[in-house]
Coordinates of C-alpha atoms and ligand atoms in Angstrom, one line a residue:
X1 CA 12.6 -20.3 5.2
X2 CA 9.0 -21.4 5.8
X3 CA 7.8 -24.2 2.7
X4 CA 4.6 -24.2 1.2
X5 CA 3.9 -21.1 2.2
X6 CA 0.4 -19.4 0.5
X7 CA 2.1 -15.8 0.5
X8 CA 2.4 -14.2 -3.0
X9 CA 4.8 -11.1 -2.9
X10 CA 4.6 -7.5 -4.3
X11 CA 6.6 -4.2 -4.9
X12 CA 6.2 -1.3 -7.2
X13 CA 9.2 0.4 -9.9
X14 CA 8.6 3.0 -6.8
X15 CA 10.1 0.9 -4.3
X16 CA 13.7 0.7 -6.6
X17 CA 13.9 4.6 -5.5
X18 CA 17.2 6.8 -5.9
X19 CA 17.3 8.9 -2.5
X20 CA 16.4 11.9 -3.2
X21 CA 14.5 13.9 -0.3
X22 CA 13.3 17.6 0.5
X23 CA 16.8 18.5 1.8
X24 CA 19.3 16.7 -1.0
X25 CA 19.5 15.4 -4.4
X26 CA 19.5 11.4 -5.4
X27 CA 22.1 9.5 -4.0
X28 CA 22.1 6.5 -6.9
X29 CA 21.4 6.3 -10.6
X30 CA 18.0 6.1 -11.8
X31 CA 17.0 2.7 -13.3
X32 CA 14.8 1.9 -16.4
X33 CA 11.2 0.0 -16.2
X34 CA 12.6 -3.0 -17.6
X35 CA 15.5 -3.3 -15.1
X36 CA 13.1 -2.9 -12.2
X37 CA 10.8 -5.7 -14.0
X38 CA 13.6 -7.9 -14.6
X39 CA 15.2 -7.2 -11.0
X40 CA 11.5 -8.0 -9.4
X41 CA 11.2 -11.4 -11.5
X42 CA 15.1 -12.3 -10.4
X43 CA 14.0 -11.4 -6.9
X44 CA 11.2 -14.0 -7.5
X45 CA 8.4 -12.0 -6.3
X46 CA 5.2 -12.7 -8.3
X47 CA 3.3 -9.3 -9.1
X48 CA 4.0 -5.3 -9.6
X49 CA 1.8 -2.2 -8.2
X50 CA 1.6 0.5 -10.6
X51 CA 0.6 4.1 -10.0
X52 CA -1.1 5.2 -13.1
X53 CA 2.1 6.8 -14.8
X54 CA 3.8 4.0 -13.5
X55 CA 2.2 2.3 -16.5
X56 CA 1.7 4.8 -18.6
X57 CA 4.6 7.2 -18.4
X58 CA 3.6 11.0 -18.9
X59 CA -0.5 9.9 -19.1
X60 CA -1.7 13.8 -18.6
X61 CA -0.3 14.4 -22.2
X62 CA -2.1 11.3 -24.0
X63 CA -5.3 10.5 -25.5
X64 CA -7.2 7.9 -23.9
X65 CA -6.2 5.6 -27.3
X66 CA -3.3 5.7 -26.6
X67 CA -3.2 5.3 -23.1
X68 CA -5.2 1.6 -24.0
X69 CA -2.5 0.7 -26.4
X70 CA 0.6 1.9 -24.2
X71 CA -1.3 -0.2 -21.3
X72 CA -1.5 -2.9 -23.5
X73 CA 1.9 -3.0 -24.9
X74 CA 2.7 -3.4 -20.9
X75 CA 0.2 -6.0 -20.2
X76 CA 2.2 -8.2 -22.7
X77 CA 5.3 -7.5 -21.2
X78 CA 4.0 -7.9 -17.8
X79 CA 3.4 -11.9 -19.3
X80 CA 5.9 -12.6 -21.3
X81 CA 7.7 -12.2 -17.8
X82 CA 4.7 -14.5 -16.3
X83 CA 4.1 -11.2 -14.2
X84 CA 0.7 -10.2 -13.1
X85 CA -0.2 -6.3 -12.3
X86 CA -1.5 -6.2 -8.5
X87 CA -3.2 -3.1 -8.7
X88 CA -3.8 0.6 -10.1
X89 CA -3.3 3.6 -8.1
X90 CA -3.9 7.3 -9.4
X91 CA -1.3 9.3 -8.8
X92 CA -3.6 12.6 -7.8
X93 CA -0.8 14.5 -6.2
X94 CA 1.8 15.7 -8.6
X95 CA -0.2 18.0 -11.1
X96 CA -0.9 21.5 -11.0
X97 CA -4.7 20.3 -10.8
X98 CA -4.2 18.7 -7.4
X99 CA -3.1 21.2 -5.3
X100 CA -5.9 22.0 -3.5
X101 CA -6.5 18.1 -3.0
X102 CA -8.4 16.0 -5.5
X103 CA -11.8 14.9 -5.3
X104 CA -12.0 17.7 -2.5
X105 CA -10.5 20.6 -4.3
X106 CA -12.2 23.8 -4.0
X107 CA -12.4 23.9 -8.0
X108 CA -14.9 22.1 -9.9
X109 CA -12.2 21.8 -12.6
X110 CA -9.6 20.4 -10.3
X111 CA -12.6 17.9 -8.8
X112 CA -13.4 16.7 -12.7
X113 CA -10.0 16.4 -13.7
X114 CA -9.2 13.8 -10.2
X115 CA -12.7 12.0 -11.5
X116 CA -11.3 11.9 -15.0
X117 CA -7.9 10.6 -14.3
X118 CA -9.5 8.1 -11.8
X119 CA -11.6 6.6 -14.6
X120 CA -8.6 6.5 -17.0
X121 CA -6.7 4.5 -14.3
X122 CA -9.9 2.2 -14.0
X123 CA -9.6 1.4 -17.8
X124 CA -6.0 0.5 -17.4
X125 CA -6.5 -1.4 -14.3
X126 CA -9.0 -3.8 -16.5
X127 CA -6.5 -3.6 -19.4
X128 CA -3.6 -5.3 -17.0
X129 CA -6.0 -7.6 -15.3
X130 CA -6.3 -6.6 -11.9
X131 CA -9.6 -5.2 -10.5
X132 CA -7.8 -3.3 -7.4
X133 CA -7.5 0.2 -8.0
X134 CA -5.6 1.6 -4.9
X135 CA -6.7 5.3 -3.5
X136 CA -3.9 6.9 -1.4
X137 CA -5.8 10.3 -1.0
X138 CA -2.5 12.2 -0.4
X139 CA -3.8 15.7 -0.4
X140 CA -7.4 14.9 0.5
X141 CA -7.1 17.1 3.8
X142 CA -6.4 20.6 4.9
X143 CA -2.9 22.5 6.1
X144 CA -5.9 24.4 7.9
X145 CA -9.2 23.9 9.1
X146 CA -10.9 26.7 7.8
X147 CA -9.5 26.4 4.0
X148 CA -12.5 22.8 3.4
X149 CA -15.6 22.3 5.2
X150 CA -15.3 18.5 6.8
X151 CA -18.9 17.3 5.9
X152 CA -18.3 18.3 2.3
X153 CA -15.5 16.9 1.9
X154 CA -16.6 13.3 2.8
X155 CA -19.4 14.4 0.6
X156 CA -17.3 14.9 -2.6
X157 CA -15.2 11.8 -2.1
X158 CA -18.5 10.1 -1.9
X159 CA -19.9 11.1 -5.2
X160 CA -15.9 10.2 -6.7
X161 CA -16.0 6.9 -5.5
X162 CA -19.4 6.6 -6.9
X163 CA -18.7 7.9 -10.1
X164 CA -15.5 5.3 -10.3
X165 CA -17.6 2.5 -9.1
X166 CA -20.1 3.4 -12.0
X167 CA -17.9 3.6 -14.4
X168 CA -16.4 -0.4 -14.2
X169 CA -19.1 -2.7 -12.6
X170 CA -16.1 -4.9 -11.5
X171 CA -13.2 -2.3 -10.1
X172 CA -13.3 -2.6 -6.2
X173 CA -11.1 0.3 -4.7
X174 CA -9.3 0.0 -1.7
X175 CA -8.7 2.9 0.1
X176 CA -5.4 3.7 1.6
X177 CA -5.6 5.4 4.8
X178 CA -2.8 7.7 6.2
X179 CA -3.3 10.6 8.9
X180 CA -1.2 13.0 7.8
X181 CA 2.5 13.9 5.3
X182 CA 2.0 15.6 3.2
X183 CA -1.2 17.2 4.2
X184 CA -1.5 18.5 8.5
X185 CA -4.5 15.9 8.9
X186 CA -5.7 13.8 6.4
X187 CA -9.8 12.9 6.0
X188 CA -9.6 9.2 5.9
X189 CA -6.9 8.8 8.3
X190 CA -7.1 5.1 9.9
X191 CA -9.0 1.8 8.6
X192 CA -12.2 2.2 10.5
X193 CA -12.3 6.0 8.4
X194 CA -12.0 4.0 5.1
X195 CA -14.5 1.2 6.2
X196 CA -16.9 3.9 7.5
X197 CA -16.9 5.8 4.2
X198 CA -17.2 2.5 2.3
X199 CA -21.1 2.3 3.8
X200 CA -22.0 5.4 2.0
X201 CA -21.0 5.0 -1.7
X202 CA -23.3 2.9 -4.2
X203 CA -21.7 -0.6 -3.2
X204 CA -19.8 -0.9 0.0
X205 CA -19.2 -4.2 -1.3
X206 CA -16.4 -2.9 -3.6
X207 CA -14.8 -0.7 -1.8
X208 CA -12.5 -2.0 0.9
X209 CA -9.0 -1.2 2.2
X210 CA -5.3 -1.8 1.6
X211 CA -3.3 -1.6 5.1
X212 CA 0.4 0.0 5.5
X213 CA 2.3 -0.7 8.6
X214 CA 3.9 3.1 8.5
X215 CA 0.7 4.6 8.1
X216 CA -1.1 2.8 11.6
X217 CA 2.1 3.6 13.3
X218 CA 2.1 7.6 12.5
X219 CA -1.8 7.1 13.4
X220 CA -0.5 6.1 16.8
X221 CA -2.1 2.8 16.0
X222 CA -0.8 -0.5 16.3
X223 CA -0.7 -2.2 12.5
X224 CA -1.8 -5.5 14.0
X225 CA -4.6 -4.4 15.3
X226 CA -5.9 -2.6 12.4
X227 CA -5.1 -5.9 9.9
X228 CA -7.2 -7.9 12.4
X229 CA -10.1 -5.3 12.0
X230 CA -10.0 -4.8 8.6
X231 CA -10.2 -8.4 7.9
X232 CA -13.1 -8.5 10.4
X233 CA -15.0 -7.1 7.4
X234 CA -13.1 -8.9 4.6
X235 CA -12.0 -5.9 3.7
X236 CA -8.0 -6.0 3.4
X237 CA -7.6 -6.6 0.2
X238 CA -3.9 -5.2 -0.4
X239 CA -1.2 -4.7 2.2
X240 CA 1.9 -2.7 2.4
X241 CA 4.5 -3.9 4.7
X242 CA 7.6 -2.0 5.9
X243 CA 8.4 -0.2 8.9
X244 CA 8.5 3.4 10.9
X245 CA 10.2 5.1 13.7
X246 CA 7.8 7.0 15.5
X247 CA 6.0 10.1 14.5
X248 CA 8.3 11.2 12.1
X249 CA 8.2 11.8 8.2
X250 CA 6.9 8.7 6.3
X251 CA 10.1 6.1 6.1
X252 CA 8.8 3.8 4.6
X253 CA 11.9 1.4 6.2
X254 CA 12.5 -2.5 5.5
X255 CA 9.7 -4.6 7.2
X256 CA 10.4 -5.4 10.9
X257 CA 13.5 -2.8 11.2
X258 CA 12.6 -1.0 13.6
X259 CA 9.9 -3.4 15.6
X260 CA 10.4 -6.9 15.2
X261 CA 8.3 -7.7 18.2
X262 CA 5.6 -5.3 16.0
X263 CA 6.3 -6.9 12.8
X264 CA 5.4 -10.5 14.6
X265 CA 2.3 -9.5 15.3
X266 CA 1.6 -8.4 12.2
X267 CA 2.7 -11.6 10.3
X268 CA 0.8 -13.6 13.4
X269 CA -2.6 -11.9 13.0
X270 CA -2.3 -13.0 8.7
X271 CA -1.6 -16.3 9.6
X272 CA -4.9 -16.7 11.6
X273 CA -7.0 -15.1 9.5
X274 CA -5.4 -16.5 6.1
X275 CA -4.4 -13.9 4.6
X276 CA -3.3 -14.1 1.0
X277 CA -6.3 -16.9 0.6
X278 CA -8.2 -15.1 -1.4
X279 CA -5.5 -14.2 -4.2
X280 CA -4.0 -11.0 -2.4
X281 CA -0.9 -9.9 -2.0
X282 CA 1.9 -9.3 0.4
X283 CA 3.4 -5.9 -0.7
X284 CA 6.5 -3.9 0.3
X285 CA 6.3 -0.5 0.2
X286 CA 9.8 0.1 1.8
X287 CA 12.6 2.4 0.2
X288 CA 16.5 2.0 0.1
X289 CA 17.9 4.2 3.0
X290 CA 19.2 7.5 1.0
X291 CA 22.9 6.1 2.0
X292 CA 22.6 2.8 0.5
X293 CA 25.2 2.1 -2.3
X294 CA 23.9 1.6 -6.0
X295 CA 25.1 -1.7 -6.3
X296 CA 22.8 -2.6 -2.7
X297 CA 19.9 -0.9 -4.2
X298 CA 17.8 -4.0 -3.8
X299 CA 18.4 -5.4 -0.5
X300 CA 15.3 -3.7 1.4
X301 CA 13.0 -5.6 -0.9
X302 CA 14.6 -8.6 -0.3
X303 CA 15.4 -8.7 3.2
X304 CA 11.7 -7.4 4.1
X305 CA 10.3 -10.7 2.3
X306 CA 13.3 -12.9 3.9
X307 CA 12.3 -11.2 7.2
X308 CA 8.6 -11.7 6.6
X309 CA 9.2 -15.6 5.5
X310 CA 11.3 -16.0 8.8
X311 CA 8.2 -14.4 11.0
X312 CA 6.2 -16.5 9.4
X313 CA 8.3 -19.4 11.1
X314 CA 8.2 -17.6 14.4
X315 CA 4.4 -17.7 13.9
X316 CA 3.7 -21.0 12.9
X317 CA 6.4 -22.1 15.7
X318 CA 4.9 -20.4 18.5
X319 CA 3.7 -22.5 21.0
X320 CA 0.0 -21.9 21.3
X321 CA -1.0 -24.5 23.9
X322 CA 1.6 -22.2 25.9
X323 CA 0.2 -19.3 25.4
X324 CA -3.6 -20.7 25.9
X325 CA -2.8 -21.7 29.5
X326 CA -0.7 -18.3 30.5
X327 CA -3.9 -16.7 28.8
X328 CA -6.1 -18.7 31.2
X329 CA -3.9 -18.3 34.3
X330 CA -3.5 -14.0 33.2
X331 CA 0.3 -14.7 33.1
X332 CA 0.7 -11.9 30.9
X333 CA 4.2 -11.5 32.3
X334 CA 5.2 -15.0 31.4
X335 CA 3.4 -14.5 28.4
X336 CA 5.0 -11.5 27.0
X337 CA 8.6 -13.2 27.9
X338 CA 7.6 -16.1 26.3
X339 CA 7.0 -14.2 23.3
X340 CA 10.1 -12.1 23.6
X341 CA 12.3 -15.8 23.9
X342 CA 10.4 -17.1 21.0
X343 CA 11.7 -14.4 19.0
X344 CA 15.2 -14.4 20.4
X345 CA 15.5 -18.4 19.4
X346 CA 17.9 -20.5 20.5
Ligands
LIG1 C1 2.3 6.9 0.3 C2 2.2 5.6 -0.2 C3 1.9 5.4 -1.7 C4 0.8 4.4 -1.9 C5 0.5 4.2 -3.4 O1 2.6 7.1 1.6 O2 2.3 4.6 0.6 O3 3.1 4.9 -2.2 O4 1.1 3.2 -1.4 O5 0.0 5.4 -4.0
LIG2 MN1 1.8 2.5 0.5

């Protein structure tokens, strides 16, 4: 395991999932809050990511007082277990009001009651301590082309993004990019989208990006590569590792499962740029495979940060003079076999 290592590691009570999916019930019993909490301190990881309900269960029902004292009573919690929150993400796909999407909803109502919610997560993003409030924008996007107008949809996501960024001088969002599941194309579908939009709100400064390795790779994009140009900007400000098999549903798989050679690269391109030196966090938003056994209901978040600790070896170990020179002579063959030995080992 690599010593001294900056990296400060991440999951949400999300990640401890039970296996349910579109074709079959759950496969393992559902665990309390406080399990997961206890199970993510055991694990020795340093912070939790909440969704909004996450952290303040059934939040549609209750009034903004007491939304500020159930967010409290979980702040204390959070350190009395020397936890920090990582970040706050509104969950704007599971209501009646979201639908039609969000911020882009055909419905005025639907569009206030997204704003709303948003500003309600703000307050109990400040009331944990973090100043990251996470957009996935699930359903911001069409099944068909005809049903939004494009333009007016970047439009309306404008004027939300404003409206949050009024409402806390301090929140920064980062926006979560994914191209499609559960909507047929999504609007903000890579980094560059996200960075793009960022240039039109009040403050580009504070808004910025959070990276998932699934997401690039059902983009047809390599996650590497979009790290690296995302922290061209000094915009990736969260991360969610894990893995994906091809352009399938979202797996949301243990990091490095699938492509080792891919999750190198990844950990290689945060150790040149330093990520994590700026206080973020190395997330996992991974899932136990549906036939995983209760009593194994932790491993993926475990094994994605052992595998992510031994990459960060392999990184740190590669032989860069080596590489240089191959570079030099265009030896991309030798390169790439170097590469491929290096991650064999010995
Ligand atoms: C969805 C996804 C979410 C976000 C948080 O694909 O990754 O869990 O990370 O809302
Ligand atoms: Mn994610």
């Amino acid at each position: 395991m690599a010593t001294n290592h900056p990296y400060k590691f991440c999951f949400g009570p999300w990640n401890i999932s039970e296996g349910a999916d579109p074709y079959g019930p759950t496969t393992r019993p559902p665990q309390t809050f406080d399990w997961k909490l206890e199970q993510l301190k055991k694990l020795g990881f340093d912070a939790m990511m909440f969704h909004d309900d996450d952290a303040v269960p059934d939040i549609d029902t209750k009034s903004a007082v007491q939304i500020r004292k159930e967010a409290k009573e979980l702040k204390k919690k959070l350190d009395d277990a020397g936890l920090v929150a990582e970040m706050v993400a509104p969950r704007l796909w599971f209501s009646p009001m979201t639908i039609d999407g969000a911020y882009t909803s055909n419905d005025p109502k639907c569009r206030r009651y997204a704003i709303d919610r948003s500003r309600r997560s703000i307050d109990i993003a400040k009331i944990l301590g973090t100043d990251i409030l996470v957009l996935w924008l699930a359903r911001e996007g069409t099944y068909l082309r005809e049903a939004k107008k494009g333009r007016r949809s970047i439009v309306l996501m404008v004027e939300a993004f404003d409206q949050m960024l009024a409402h806390d001088k301090k929140i920064r969002l980062a926006i979560e990019p994914k191209p499609n599941e559960p909507m047929d194309h999504a609007y903000l579908p890579t980094i560059g989208h996200a960075l793009a939009v960022a240039q039109l709100t009040r403050d580009p400064k504070r808004v910025g990006a959070l990276i998932e390795t699934a997401h690039c790779i059902l983009a047809g994009l390599d996650p590497a590569d979009e790290i690296a140009f995302a922290m061209s900007f000094g915009k990736l400000w969260s991360l969610h590792l894990n893995d994906q098999n091809g352009l399938k549903y979202d797996q949301d798989k243990p990091f490095g499962s699938t492509n080792l050679r891919g999750a190198f690269d990844q950990v290689r391109v945060l150790e040149q740029n330093k990520y994590g030196s700026r206080g973020e966090y190395v997330c996992f938003d991974v899932h136990p495979f549906r036939t995983t056994k209760p009593e194994h209901t932790l491993a993926h978040l475990d094994n994605s940060r052992r595998t992510f600790l031994r990459l960060v070896e392999k990184a740190r170990s590669f032989d860069e003079t080596a590489a240089k020179k191959l570079i030099a002579a265009r030896d991309y063959q030798a390169l790439d076999q170097m590469v491929i030995e290096h991650l064999l080992g010995k």
